PDB file of C-alpha atoms and ligand atoms in Angstrom:
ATOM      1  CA  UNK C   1       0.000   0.000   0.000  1.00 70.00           C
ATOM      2  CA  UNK C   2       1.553   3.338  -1.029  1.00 78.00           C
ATOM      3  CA  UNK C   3       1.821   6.641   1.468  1.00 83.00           C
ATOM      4  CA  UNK C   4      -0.928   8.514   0.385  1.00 93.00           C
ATOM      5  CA  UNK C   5      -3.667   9.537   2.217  1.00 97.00           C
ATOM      6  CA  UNK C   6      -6.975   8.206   1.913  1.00 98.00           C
ATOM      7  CA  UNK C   7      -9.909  10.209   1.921  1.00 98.00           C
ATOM      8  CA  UNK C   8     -13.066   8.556   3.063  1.00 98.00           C
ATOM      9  CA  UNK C   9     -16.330  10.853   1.180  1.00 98.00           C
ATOM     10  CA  UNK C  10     -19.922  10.393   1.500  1.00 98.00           C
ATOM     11  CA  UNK C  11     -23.063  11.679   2.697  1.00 98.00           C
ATOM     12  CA  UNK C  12     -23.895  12.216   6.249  1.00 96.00           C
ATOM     13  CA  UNK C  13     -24.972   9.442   8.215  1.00 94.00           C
ATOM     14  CA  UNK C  14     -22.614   7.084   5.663  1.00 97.00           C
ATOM     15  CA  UNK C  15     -20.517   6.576   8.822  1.00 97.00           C
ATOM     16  CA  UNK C  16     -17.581   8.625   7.922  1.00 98.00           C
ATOM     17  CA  UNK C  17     -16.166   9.775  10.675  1.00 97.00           C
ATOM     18  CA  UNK C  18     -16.533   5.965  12.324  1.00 97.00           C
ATOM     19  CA  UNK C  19     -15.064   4.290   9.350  1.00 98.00           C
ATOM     20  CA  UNK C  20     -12.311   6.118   9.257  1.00 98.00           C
ATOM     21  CA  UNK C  21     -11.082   6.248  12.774  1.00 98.00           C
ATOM     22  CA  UNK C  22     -11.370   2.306  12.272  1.00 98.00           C
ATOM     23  CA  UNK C  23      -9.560   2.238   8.847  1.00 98.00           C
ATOM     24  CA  UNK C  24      -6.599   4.676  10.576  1.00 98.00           C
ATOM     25  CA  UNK C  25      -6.017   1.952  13.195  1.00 98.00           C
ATOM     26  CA  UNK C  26      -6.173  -1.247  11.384  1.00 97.00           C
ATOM     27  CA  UNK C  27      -3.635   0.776   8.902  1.00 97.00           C
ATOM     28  CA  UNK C  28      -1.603   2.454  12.107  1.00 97.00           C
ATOM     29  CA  UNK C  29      -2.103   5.267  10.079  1.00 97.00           C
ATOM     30  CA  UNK C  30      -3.182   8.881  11.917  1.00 97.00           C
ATOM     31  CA  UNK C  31      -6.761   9.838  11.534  1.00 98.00           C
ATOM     32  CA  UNK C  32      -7.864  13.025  10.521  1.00 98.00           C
ATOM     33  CA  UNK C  33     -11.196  14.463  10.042  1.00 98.00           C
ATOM     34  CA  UNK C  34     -12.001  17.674   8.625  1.00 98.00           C
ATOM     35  CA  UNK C  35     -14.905  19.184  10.070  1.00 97.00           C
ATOM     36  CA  UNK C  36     -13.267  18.484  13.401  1.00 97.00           C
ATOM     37  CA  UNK C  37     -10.031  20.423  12.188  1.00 97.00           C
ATOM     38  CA  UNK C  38     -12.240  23.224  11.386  1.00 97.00           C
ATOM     39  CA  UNK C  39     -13.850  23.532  14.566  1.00 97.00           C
ATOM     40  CA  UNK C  40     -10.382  23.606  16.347  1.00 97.00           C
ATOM     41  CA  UNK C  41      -9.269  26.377  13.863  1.00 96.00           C
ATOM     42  CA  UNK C  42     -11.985  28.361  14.119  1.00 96.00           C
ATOM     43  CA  UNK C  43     -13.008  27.815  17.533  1.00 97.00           C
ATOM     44  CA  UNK C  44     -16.482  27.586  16.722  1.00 96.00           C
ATOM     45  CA  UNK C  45     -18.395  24.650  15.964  1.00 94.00           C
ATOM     46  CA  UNK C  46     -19.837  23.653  12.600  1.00 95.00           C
ATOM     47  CA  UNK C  47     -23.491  24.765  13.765  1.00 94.00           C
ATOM     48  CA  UNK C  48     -22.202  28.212  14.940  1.00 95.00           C
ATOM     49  CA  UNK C  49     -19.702  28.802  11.563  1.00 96.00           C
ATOM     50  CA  UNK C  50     -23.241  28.302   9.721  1.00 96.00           C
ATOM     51  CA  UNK C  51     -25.441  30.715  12.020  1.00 94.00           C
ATOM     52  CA  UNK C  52     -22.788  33.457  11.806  1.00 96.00           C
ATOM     53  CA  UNK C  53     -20.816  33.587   8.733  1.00 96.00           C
ATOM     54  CA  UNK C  54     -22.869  31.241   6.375  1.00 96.00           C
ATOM     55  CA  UNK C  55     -22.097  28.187   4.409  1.00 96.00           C
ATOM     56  CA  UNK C  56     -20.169  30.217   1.938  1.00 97.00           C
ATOM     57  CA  UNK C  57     -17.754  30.589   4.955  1.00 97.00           C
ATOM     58  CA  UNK C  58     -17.869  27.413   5.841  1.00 97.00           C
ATOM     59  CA  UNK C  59     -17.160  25.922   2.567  1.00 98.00           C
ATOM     60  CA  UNK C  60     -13.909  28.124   2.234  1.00 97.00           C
ATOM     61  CA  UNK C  61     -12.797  26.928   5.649  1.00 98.00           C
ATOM     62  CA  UNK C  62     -13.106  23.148   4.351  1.00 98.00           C
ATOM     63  CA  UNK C  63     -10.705  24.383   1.456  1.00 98.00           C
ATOM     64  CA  UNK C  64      -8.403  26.215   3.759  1.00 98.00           C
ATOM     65  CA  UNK C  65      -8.217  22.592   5.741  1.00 98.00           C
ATOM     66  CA  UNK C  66      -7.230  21.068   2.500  1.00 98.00           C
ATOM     67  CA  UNK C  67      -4.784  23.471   1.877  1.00 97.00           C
ATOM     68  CA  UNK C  68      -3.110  22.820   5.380  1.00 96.00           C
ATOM     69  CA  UNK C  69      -2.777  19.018   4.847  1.00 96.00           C
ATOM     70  CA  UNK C  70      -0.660  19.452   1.611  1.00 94.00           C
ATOM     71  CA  UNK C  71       2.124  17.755   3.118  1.00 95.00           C
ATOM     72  CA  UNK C  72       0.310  14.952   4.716  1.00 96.00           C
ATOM     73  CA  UNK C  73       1.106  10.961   4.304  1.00 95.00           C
ATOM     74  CA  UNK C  74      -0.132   8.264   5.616  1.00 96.00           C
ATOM     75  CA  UNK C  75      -3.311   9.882   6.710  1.00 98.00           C
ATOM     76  CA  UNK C  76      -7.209   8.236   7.106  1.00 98.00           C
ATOM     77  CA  UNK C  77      -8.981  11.573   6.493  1.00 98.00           C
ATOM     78  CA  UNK C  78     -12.393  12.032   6.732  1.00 98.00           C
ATOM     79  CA  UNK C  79     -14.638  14.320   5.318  1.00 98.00           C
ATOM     80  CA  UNK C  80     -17.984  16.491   5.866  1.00 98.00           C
ATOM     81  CA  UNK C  81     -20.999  15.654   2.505  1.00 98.00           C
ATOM     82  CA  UNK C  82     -20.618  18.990   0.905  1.00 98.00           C
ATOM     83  CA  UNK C  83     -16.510  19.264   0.976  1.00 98.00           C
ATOM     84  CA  UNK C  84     -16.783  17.604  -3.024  1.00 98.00           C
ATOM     85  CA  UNK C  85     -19.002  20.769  -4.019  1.00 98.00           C
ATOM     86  CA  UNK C  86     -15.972  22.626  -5.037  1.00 98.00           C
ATOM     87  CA  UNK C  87     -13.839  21.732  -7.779  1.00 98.00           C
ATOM     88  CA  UNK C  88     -10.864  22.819  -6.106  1.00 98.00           C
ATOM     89  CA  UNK C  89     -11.631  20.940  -2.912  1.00 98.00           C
ATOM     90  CA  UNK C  90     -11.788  17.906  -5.040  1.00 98.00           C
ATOM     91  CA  UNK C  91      -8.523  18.575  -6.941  1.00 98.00           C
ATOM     92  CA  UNK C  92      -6.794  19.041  -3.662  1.00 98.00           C
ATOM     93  CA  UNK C  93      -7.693  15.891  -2.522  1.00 98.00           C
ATOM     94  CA  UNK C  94      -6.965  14.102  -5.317  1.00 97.00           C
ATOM     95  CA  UNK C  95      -3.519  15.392  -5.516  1.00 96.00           C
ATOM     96  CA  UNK C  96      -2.375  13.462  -2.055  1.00 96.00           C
ATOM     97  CA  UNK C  97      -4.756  11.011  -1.838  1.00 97.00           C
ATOM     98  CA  UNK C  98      -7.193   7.984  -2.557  1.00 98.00           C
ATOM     99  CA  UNK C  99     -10.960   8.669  -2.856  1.00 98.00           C
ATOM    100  CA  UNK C 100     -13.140   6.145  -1.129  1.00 98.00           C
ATOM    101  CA  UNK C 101     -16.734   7.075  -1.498  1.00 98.00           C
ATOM    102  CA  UNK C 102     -19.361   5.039   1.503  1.00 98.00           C
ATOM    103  CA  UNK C 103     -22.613   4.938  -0.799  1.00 98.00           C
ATOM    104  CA  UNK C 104     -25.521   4.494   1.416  1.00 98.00           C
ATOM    105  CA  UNK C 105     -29.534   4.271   0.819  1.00 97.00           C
ATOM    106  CA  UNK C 106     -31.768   6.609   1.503  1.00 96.00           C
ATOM    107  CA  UNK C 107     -33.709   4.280   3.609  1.00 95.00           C
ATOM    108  CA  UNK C 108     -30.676   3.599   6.358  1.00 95.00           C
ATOM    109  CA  UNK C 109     -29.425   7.409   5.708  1.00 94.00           C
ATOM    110  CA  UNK C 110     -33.159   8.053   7.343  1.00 91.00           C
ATOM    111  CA  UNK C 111     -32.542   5.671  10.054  1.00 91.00           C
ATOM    112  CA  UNK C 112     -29.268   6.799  11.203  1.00 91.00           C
ATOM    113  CA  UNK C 113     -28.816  10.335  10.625  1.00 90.00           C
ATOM    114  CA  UNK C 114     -29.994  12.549  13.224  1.00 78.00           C
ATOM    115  CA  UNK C 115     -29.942  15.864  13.481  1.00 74.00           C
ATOM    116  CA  UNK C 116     -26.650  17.223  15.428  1.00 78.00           C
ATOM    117  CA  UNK C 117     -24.492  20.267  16.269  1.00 74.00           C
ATOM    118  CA  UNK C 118     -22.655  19.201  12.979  1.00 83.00           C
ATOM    119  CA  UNK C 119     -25.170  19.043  10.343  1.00 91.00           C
ATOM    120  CA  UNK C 120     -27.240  22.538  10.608  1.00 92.00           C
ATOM    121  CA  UNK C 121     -28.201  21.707   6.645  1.00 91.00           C
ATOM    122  CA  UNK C 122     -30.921  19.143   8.346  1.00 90.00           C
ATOM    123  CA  UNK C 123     -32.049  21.875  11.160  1.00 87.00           C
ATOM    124  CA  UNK C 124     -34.832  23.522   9.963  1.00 81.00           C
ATOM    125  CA  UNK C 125     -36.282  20.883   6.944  1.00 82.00           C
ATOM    126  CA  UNK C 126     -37.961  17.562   6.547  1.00 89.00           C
ATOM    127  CA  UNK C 127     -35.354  15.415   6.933  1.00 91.00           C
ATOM    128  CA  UNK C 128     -36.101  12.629   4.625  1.00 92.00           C
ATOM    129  CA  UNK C 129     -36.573  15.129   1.729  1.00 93.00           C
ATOM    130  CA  UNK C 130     -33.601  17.387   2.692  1.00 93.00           C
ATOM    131  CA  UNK C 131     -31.205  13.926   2.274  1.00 95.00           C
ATOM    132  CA  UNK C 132     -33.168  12.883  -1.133  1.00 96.00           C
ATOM    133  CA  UNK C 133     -32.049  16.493  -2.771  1.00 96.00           C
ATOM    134  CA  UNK C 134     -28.837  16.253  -1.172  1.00 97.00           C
ATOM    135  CA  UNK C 135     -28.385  12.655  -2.335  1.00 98.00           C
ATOM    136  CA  UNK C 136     -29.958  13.469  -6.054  1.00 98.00           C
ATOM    137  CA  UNK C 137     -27.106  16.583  -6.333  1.00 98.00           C
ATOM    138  CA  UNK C 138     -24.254  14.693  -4.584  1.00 98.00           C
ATOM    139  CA  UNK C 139     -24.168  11.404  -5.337  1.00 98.00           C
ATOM    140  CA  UNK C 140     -23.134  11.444  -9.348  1.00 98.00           C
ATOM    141  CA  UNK C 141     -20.394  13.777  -8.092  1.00 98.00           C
ATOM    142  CA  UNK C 142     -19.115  11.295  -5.695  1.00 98.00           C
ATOM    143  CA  UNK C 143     -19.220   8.187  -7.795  1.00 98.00           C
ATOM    144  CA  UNK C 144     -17.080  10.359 -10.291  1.00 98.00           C
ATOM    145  CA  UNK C 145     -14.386  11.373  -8.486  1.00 98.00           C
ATOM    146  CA  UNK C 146     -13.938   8.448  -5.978  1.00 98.00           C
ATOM    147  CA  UNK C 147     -11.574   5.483  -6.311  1.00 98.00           C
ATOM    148  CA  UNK C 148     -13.483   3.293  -4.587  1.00 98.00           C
ATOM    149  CA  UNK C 149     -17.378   2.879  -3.721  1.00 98.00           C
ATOM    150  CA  UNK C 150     -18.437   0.943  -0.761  1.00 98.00           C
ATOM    151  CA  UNK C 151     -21.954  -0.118  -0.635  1.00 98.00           C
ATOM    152  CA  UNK C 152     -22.495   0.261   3.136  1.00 98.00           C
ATOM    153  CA  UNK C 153     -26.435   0.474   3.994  1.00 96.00           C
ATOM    154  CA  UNK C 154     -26.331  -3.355   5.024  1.00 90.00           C
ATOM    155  CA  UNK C 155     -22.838  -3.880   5.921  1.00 96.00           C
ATOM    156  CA  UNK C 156     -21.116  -3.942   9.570  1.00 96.00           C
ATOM    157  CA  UNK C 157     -18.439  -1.396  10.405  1.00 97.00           C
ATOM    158  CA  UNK C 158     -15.984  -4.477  10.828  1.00 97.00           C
ATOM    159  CA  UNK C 159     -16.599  -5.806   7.144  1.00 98.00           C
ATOM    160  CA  UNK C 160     -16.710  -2.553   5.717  1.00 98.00           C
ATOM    161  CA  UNK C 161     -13.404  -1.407   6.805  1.00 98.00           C
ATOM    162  CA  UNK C 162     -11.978  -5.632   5.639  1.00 98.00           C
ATOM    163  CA  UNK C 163     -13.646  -4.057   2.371  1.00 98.00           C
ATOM    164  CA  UNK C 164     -11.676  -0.969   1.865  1.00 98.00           C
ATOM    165  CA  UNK C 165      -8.342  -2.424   3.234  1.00 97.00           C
ATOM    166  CA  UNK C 166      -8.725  -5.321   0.643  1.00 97.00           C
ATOM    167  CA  UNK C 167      -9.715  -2.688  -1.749  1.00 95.00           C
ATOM    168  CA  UNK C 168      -6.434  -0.319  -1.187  1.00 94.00           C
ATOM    169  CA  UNK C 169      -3.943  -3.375  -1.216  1.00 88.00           C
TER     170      UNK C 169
HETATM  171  C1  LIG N 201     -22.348  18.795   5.609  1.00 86.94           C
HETATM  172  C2  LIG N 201     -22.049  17.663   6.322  1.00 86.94           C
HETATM  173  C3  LIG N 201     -21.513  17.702   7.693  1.00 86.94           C
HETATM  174  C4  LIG N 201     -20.796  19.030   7.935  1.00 86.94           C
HETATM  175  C5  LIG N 201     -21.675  20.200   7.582  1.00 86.94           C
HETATM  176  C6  LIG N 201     -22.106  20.168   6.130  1.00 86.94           C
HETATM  177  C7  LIG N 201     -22.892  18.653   4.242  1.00 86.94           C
HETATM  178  O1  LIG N 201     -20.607  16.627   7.909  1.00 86.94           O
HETATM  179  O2  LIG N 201     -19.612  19.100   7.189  1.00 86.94           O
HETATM  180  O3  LIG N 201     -22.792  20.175   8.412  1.00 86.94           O
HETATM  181  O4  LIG N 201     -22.884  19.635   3.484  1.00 86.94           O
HETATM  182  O5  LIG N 201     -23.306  17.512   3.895  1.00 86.94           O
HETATM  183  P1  LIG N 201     -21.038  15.057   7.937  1.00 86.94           P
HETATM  184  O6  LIG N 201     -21.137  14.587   6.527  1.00 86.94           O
HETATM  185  O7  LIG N 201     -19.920  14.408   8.679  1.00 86.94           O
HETATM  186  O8  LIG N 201     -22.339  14.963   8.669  1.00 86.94           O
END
């Protein structure tokens, strides 16, 4: 397996942020995720970046974050939905790491995602039709740019992460 980062993408609720820490260990690799590294830049959380400043604001802070791992190896990274809505996000990515895309249903993205401090996009809006827009704009954008897709509505977090590790070999 070669020294370049792996970037885990997907919707919310895909289990990102759980996959990932998982991958990082079975791989001894350091875990990073990036809506976490905003929050300890900014020293606000996602939820407040979004009440004061906007998205816009928080969508250049996700590319800042990319900016500042430019010189990363060996990372598990993980990612918030919307960080593949900018071109430039996506190029940065791609230029020090691996794509791996967790496609999930709508029907388990309904049963696991609930609404928290993270994901003010679900706040105010019917949730199940909020994650079919999100899915409809998102989704052909992250089966194009991603190495890998991992079915995961059905799967346990175990077999997913034997999945990608088999996948990345
Ligand atoms: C977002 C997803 C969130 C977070 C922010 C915006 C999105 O992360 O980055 O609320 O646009 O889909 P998760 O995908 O980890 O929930």
């Amino acid at each position: 397996m070669n020294s370049k980062n792996i970037f885990i993408v997907g919707a919310m609720g895909s289990g990102k942020s759980t996959i990932g820490k998982l991958l990082a260990k079975k791989l001894q690799r350091k875990f990073l995720d990036t809506d976490h590294e905003i929050e300890v830049n900014t020293n606000h959380d996602i939820s407040t970046i979004f009440e004061k400043f906007g998205e816009g604001v928080f969508r250049e802070k996700e590319t800042e974050i990319l900016n500042k791992l430019k010189d990363k190896e060996n990372h598990v990274i993980s990612t918030g939905g919307g960080i593949i809505l900018k071109d430039e996000n996506i190029n940065l990515m791609k230029d020090i790491g691996t794509l791996v895309f967790l496609d999930i249903s709508l029907e388990t993205q309904i049963k696991r995602v609930k609404y928290r401090k993270h994901r003010p996009l679900l706040k105010n809006s019917n949730l199940e039709i909020e994650l079919k827009k999100l899915k409809i704009n998102r989704d052909p954008i992250y089966n194009k740019i991603s190495d890998y897709i991992i079915e995961v509505s059905s799967k346990d977090k175990n077999t997913i992460v034997d999945e990608i590790q088999k996948k990345l070999l």
